Structure formats: C-alpha cells, structure tokens
C-alpha cells in the first residue's frame, strides 16, 4: 500500500483529515491490530458492542497501534484543508 492510500484510508476510518508528513515513498505491506472504538467513526458498522471481537479489549486504540506497531504518530493540528461549499442548488429542468 502506498502512503497516500494509507492516509486516505486512515482519514476515512477516524473521520478526520489526515495529512501525510512522513515523506515516505514506495509501497508498504502493513499489518495493524487495534480495538474498534468510538474514535473510528468513519468505519461502517463500527458502532456497537457486536462489531467488536471478543478479544478487542486487549488491543490498543488506533493511535497507540499506529505508534507502537508502525512507528507513526497522529498529531493534532490546525491547517488549511480543501472544502467544497455549495451555496445554491436547483432541480434539473426537462430537455
């Protein structure tokens, strides 16, 4: 997996914009084990106890897993992000 693809997947999983500042190029084989928790708002079916395996309490949070297992750190900051603003919409007209 490339770092841009991983960052996009991570953004979807945690429901926040993630910006890659690693400078890594190339492709990587990743294996990451973490607990499903409320921080993973972007995953379909992530909410609720039935979504978690029985042994998930022994697994770390996504942030801890990234740091311990992959050596990556999520750091919260503010910065510019692309935003799409729709200020007007109309129904299409018949041809």
GROMACS .gro file of N, CA and C in nm:
model
  285
    1UNK      N    1   0.086  -0.116   0.000
    1UNK     CA    2   0.000   0.000   0.000
    1UNK      C    3   0.091   0.123   0.000
    2UNK      N    4   0.053   0.222  -0.078
    2UNK     CA    5   0.129   0.347  -0.078
    2UNK      C    6   0.088   0.433   0.042
    3UNK      N    7   0.174   0.525   0.081
    3UNK     CA    8   0.144   0.611   0.195
    3UNK      C    9   0.020   0.699   0.166
    4UNK      N   10   0.005   0.757   0.046
    4UNK     CA   11  -0.118   0.834   0.019
    4UNK      C   12  -0.245   0.750   0.033
    5UNK      N   13  -0.241   0.624  -0.011
    5UNK     CA   14  -0.358   0.537   0.003
    5UNK      C   15  -0.385   0.506   0.150
    6UNK      N   16  -0.279   0.483   0.227
    6UNK     CA   17  -0.295   0.456   0.370
    6UNK      C   18  -0.353   0.577   0.443
    7UNK      N   19  -0.304   0.696   0.409
    7UNK     CA   20  -0.352   0.819   0.472
    7UNK      C   21  -0.500   0.840   0.439
    8UNK      N   22  -0.539   0.813   0.316
    8UNK     CA   23  -0.680   0.829   0.276
    8UNK      C   24  -0.768   0.731   0.354
    9UNK      N   25  -0.722   0.606   0.366
    9UNK     CA   26  -0.797   0.506   0.442
    9UNK      C   27  -0.806   0.546   0.589
   10UNK      N   28  -0.696   0.594   0.645
   10UNK     CA   29  -0.693   0.636   0.784
   10UNK      C   30  -0.788   0.754   0.808
   11UNK      N   31  -0.792   0.848   0.715
   11UNK     CA   32  -0.884   0.962   0.725
   11UNK      C   33  -1.028   0.915   0.730
   12UNK      N   34  -1.061   0.820   0.645
   12UNK     CA   35  -1.197   0.765   0.642
   12UNK      C   36  -1.229   0.694   0.773
   13UNK      N   37  -1.132   0.618   0.825
   13UNK     CA   38  -1.155   0.541   0.947
   13UNK      C   39  -1.181   0.630   1.067
   14UNK      N   40  -1.102   0.736   1.084
   14UNK     CA   41  -1.116   0.816   1.205
   14UNK      C   42  -1.209   0.935   1.185
   15UNK      N   43  -1.253   0.959   1.062
   15UNK     CA   44  -1.348   1.066   1.037
   15UNK      C   45  -1.288   1.205   1.047
   16UNK      N   46  -1.157   1.217   1.027
   16UNK     CA   47  -1.088   1.347   1.032
   16UNK      C   48  -0.987   1.351   0.919
   17UNK      N   49  -0.951   1.469   0.878
   17UNK     CA   50  -0.850   1.485   0.774
   17UNK      C   51  -0.713   1.445   0.829
   18UNK      N   52  -0.642   1.361   0.756
   18UNK     CA   53  -0.506   1.321   0.793
   18UNK      C   54  -0.413   1.367   0.682
   19UNK      N   55  -0.306   1.433   0.719
   19UNK     CA   56  -0.209   1.485   0.624
   19UNK      C   57  -0.079   1.409   0.641
   20UNK      N   58  -0.027   1.358   0.531
   20UNK     CA   59   0.097   1.280   0.534
   20UNK      C   60   0.216   1.374   0.535
   21UNK      N   61   0.292   1.370   0.644
   21UNK     CA   62   0.415   1.448   0.655
   21UNK      C   63   0.536   1.356   0.672
   22UNK      N   64   0.521   1.229   0.634
   22UNK     CA   65   0.629   1.133   0.653
   22UNK      C   66   0.738   1.146   0.548
   23UNK      N   67   0.701   1.180   0.427
   23UNK     CA   68   0.797   1.185   0.318
   23UNK      C   69   0.829   1.047   0.263
   24UNK      N   70   0.757   0.944   0.309
   24UNK     CA   71   0.780   0.808   0.261
   24UNK      C   72   0.729   0.794   0.118
   25UNK      N   73   0.807   0.724   0.037
   25UNK     CA   74   0.764   0.691  -0.099
   25UNK      C   75   0.765   0.540  -0.113
   26UNK      N   76   0.710   0.493  -0.219
   26UNK     CA   77   0.707   0.348  -0.239
   26UNK      C   78   0.584   0.286  -0.178
   27UNK      N   79   0.584   0.154  -0.176
   27UNK     CA   80   0.470   0.078  -0.125
   27UNK      C   81   0.514  -0.002  -0.003
   28UNK      N   82   0.420  -0.024   0.089
   28UNK     CA   83   0.450  -0.093   0.213
   28UNK      C   84   0.347  -0.203   0.238
   29UNK      N   85   0.390  -0.312   0.299
   29UNK     CA   86   0.299  -0.416   0.346
   29UNK      C   87   0.270  -0.383   0.492
   30UNK      N   88   0.144  -0.358   0.524
   30UNK     CA   89   0.106  -0.315   0.658
   30UNK      C   90   0.020  -0.420   0.727
   31UNK      N   91   0.045  -0.438   0.855
   31UNK     CA   92  -0.041  -0.521   0.940
   31UNK      C   93  -0.061  -0.442   1.068
   32UNK      N   94  -0.185  -0.409   1.098
   32UNK     CA   95  -0.216  -0.325   1.213
   32UNK      C   96  -0.332  -0.386   1.289
   33UNK      N   97  -0.314  -0.408   1.418
   33UNK     CA   98  -0.421  -0.460   1.503
   33UNK      C   99  -0.457  -0.356   1.607
   34UNK      N  100  -0.587  -0.323   1.614
   34UNK     CA  101  -0.634  -0.221   1.707
   34UNK      C  102  -0.776  -0.250   1.749
   35UNK      N  103  -0.818  -0.188   1.857
   35UNK     CA  104  -0.954  -0.205   1.909
   35UNK      C  105  -1.050  -0.114   1.833
   36UNK      N  106  -1.167  -0.166   1.805
   36UNK     CA  107  -1.273  -0.084   1.745
   36UNK      C  108  -1.334  -0.002   1.859
   37UNK      N  109  -1.328   0.131   1.845
   37UNK     CA  110  -1.383   0.216   1.949
   37UNK      C  111  -1.454   0.335   1.886
   38UNK      N  112  -1.500   0.428   1.970
   38UNK     CA  113  -1.576   0.543   1.923
   38UNK      C  114  -1.494   0.635   1.832
   39UNK      N  115  -1.362   0.627   1.839
   39UNK     CA  116  -1.277   0.712   1.756
   39UNK      C  117  -1.283   0.673   1.609
   40UNK      N  118  -1.335   0.556   1.580
   40UNK     CA  119  -1.339   0.508   1.442
   40UNK      C  120  -1.476   0.533   1.381
   41UNK      N  121  -1.517   0.659   1.383
   41UNK     CA  122  -1.650   0.698   1.338
   41UNK      C  123  -1.675   0.670   1.191
   42UNK      N  124  -1.571   0.670   1.108
   42UNK     CA  125  -1.589   0.656   0.965
   42UNK      C  126  -1.604   0.513   0.915
   43UNK      N  127  -1.584   0.414   1.001
   43UNK     CA  128  -1.597   0.276   0.957
   43UNK      C  129  -1.742   0.233   0.960
   44UNK      N  130  -1.790   0.173   0.852
   44UNK     CA  131  -1.928   0.124   0.854
   44UNK      C  132  -1.941   0.009   0.953
   45UNK      N  133  -2.044   0.014   1.036
   45UNK     CA  134  -2.066  -0.091   1.133
   45UNK      C  135  -1.973  -0.088   1.252
   46UNK      N  136  -1.899   0.022   1.272
   46UNK     CA  137  -1.802   0.027   1.381
   46UNK      C  138  -1.867   0.047   1.517
   47UNK      N  139  -1.985   0.104   1.520
   47UNK     CA  140  -2.050   0.133   1.648
   47UNK      C  141  -2.118   0.008   1.703
   48UNK      N  142  -2.121   0.000   1.833
   48UNK     CA  143  -2.191  -0.108   1.899
   48UNK      C  144  -2.101  -0.222   1.939
   49UNK      N  145  -2.136  -0.288   2.049
   49UNK     CA  146  -2.053  -0.396   2.100
   49UNK      C  147  -2.047  -0.516   2.009
   50UNK      N  148  -2.149  -0.540   1.927
   50UNK     CA  149  -2.148  -0.658   1.840
   50UNK      C  150  -2.043  -0.645   1.730
   51UNK      N  151  -1.994  -0.525   1.704
   51UNK     CA  152  -1.894  -0.504   1.599
   51UNK      C  153  -1.754  -0.542   1.645
   52UNK      N  154  -1.736  -0.561   1.775
   52UNK     CA  155  -1.603  -0.589   1.828
   52UNK      C  156  -1.584  -0.737   1.852
   53UNK      N  157  -1.467  -0.790   1.814
   53UNK     CA  158  -1.435  -0.928   1.850
   53UNK      C  159  -1.422  -0.940   2.002
   54UNK      N  160  -1.436  -1.061   2.054
   54UNK     CA  161  -1.433  -1.082   2.199
   54UNK      C  162  -1.301  -1.037   2.261
   55UNK      N  163  -1.190  -1.048   2.187
   55UNK     CA  164  -1.060  -1.014   2.244
   55UNK      C  165  -1.017  -0.870   2.214
   56UNK      N  166  -1.108  -0.784   2.165
   56UNK     CA  167  -1.070  -0.649   2.125
   56UNK      C  168  -1.029  -0.561   2.242
   57UNK      N  169  -1.071  -0.595   2.366
   57UNK     CA  170  -1.033  -0.514   2.481
   57UNK      C  171  -0.883  -0.522   2.507
   58UNK      N  172  -0.818  -0.626   2.459
   58UNK     CA  173  -0.674  -0.641   2.478
   58UNK      C  174  -0.595  -0.564   2.372
   59UNK      N  175  -0.662  -0.515   2.271
   59UNK     CA  176  -0.595  -0.443   2.163
   59UNK      C  177  -0.588  -0.294   2.194
   60UNK      N  178  -0.484  -0.226   2.144
   60UNK     CA  179  -0.470  -0.082   2.169
   60UNK      C  180  -0.562   0.001   2.079
   61UNK      N  181  -0.575   0.128   2.112
   61UNK     CA  182  -0.651   0.220   2.027
   61UNK      C  183  -0.577   0.239   1.895
   62UNK      N  184  -0.643   0.298   1.797
   62UNK     CA  185  -0.582   0.317   1.667
   62UNK      C  186  -0.456   0.403   1.677
   63UNK      N  187  -0.459   0.508   1.757
   63UNK     CA  188  -0.343   0.596   1.772
   63UNK      C  189  -0.224   0.525   1.835
   64UNK      N  190  -0.251   0.447   1.939
   64UNK     CA  191  -0.145   0.371   2.005
   64UNK      C  192  -0.090   0.263   1.912
   65UNK      N  193  -0.179   0.196   1.839
   65UNK     CA  194  -0.136   0.092   1.746
   65UNK      C  195  -0.048   0.150   1.635
   66UNK      N  196  -0.084   0.265   1.583
   66UNK     CA  197  -0.002   0.328   1.479
   66UNK      C  198   0.139   0.356   1.530
   67UNK      N  199   0.147   0.405   1.652
   67UNK     CA  200   0.278   0.440   1.708
   67UNK      C  201   0.359   0.316   1.745
   68UNK      N  202   0.298   0.221   1.813
   68UNK     CA  203   0.371   0.103   1.860
   68UNK      C  204   0.402   0.003   1.749
   69UNK      N  205   0.309  -0.016   1.656
   69UNK     CA  206   0.325  -0.120   1.556
   69UNK      C  207   0.389  -0.071   1.426
   70UNK      N  208   0.365   0.056   1.391
   70UNK     CA  209   0.419   0.108   1.265
   70UNK      C  210   0.518   0.222   1.282
   71UNK      N  211   0.530   0.274   1.405
   71UNK     CA  212   0.622   0.385   1.428
   71UNK      C  213   0.571   0.518   1.374
   72UNK      N  214   0.440   0.528   1.353
   72UNK     CA  215   0.378   0.651   1.303
   72UNK      C  216   0.301   0.718   1.416
   73UNK      N  217   0.294   0.849   1.413
   73UNK     CA  218   0.226   0.923   1.518
   73UNK      C  219   0.123   1.016   1.457
   74UNK      N  220   0.000   1.011   1.510
   74UNK     CA  221  -0.103   1.107   1.472
   74UNK      C  222  -0.088   1.228   1.561
   75UNK      N  223  -0.071   1.343   1.501
   75UNK     CA  224  -0.054   1.466   1.576
   75UNK      C  225  -0.163   1.564   1.534
   76UNK      N  226  -0.241   1.608   1.629
   76UNK     CA  227  -0.350   1.700   1.600
   76UNK      C  228  -0.295   1.842   1.580
   77UNK      N  229  -0.341   1.906   1.474
   77UNK     CA  230  -0.301   2.043   1.449
   77UNK      C  231  -0.406   2.109   1.360
   78UNK      N  232  -0.390   2.237   1.340
   78UNK     CA  233  -0.480   2.309   1.250
   78UNK      C  234  -0.403   2.345   1.125
   79UNK      N  235  -0.473   2.357   1.017
   79UNK     CA  236  -0.409   2.392   0.892
   79UNK      C  237  -0.512   2.403   0.782
   80UNK      N  238  -0.468   2.447   0.666
   80UNK     CA  239  -0.562   2.462   0.556
   80UNK      C  240  -0.606   2.326   0.502
   81UNK      N  241  -0.733   2.314   0.472
   81UNK     CA  242  -0.786   2.195   0.408
   81UNK      C  243  -0.879   2.237   0.295
   82UNK      N  244  -0.890   2.153   0.194
   82UNK     CA  245  -0.981   2.181   0.084
   82UNK      C  246  -1.124   2.159   0.130
   83UNK      N  247  -1.210   2.254   0.099
   83UNK     CA  248  -1.351   2.247   0.136
   83UNK      C  249  -1.434   2.281   0.015
   84UNK      N  250  -1.538   2.204  -0.010
   84UNK     CA  251  -1.632   2.232  -0.117
   84UNK      C  252  -1.756   2.293  -0.055
   85UNK      N  253  -1.791   2.414  -0.099
   85UNK     CA  254  -1.909   2.483  -0.047
   85UNK      C  255  -2.010   2.495  -0.160
   86UNK      N  256  -2.131   2.446  -0.138
   86UNK     CA  257  -2.239   2.459  -0.235
   86UNK      C  258  -2.335   2.561  -0.178
   87UNK      N  259  -2.344   2.676  -0.245
   87UNK     CA  260  -2.430   2.781  -0.192
   87UNK      C  261  -2.566   2.787  -0.258
   88UNK      N  262  -2.586   2.706  -0.364
   88UNK     CA  263  -2.716   2.708  -0.431
   88UNK      C  264  -2.731   2.579  -0.512
   89UNK      N  265  -2.849   2.523  -0.512
   89UNK     CA  266  -2.878   2.405  -0.592
   89UNK      C  267  -3.022   2.413  -0.643
   90UNK      N  268  -3.044   2.370  -0.766
   90UNK     CA  269  -3.177   2.368  -0.825
   90UNK      C  270  -3.201   2.232  -0.889
   91UNK      N  271  -3.328   2.195  -0.898
   91UNK     CA  272  -3.362   2.071  -0.967
   91UNK      C  273  -3.334   2.089  -1.116
   92UNK      N  274  -3.287   1.984  -1.183
   92UNK     CA  275  -3.264   1.996  -1.327
   92UNK      C  276  -3.394   2.014  -1.403
   93UNK      N  277  -3.388   2.086  -1.514
   93UNK     CA  278  -3.507   2.108  -1.597
   93UNK      C  279  -3.515   1.999  -1.704
   94UNK      N  280  -3.635   1.971  -1.751
   94UNK     CA  281  -3.655   1.870  -1.856
   94UNK      C  282  -3.601   1.924  -1.988
   95UNK      N  283  -3.549   1.835  -2.069
   95UNK     CA  284  -3.495   1.875  -2.201
   95UNK      C  285  -3.605   1.896  -2.300
   0.00000   0.00000   0.00000
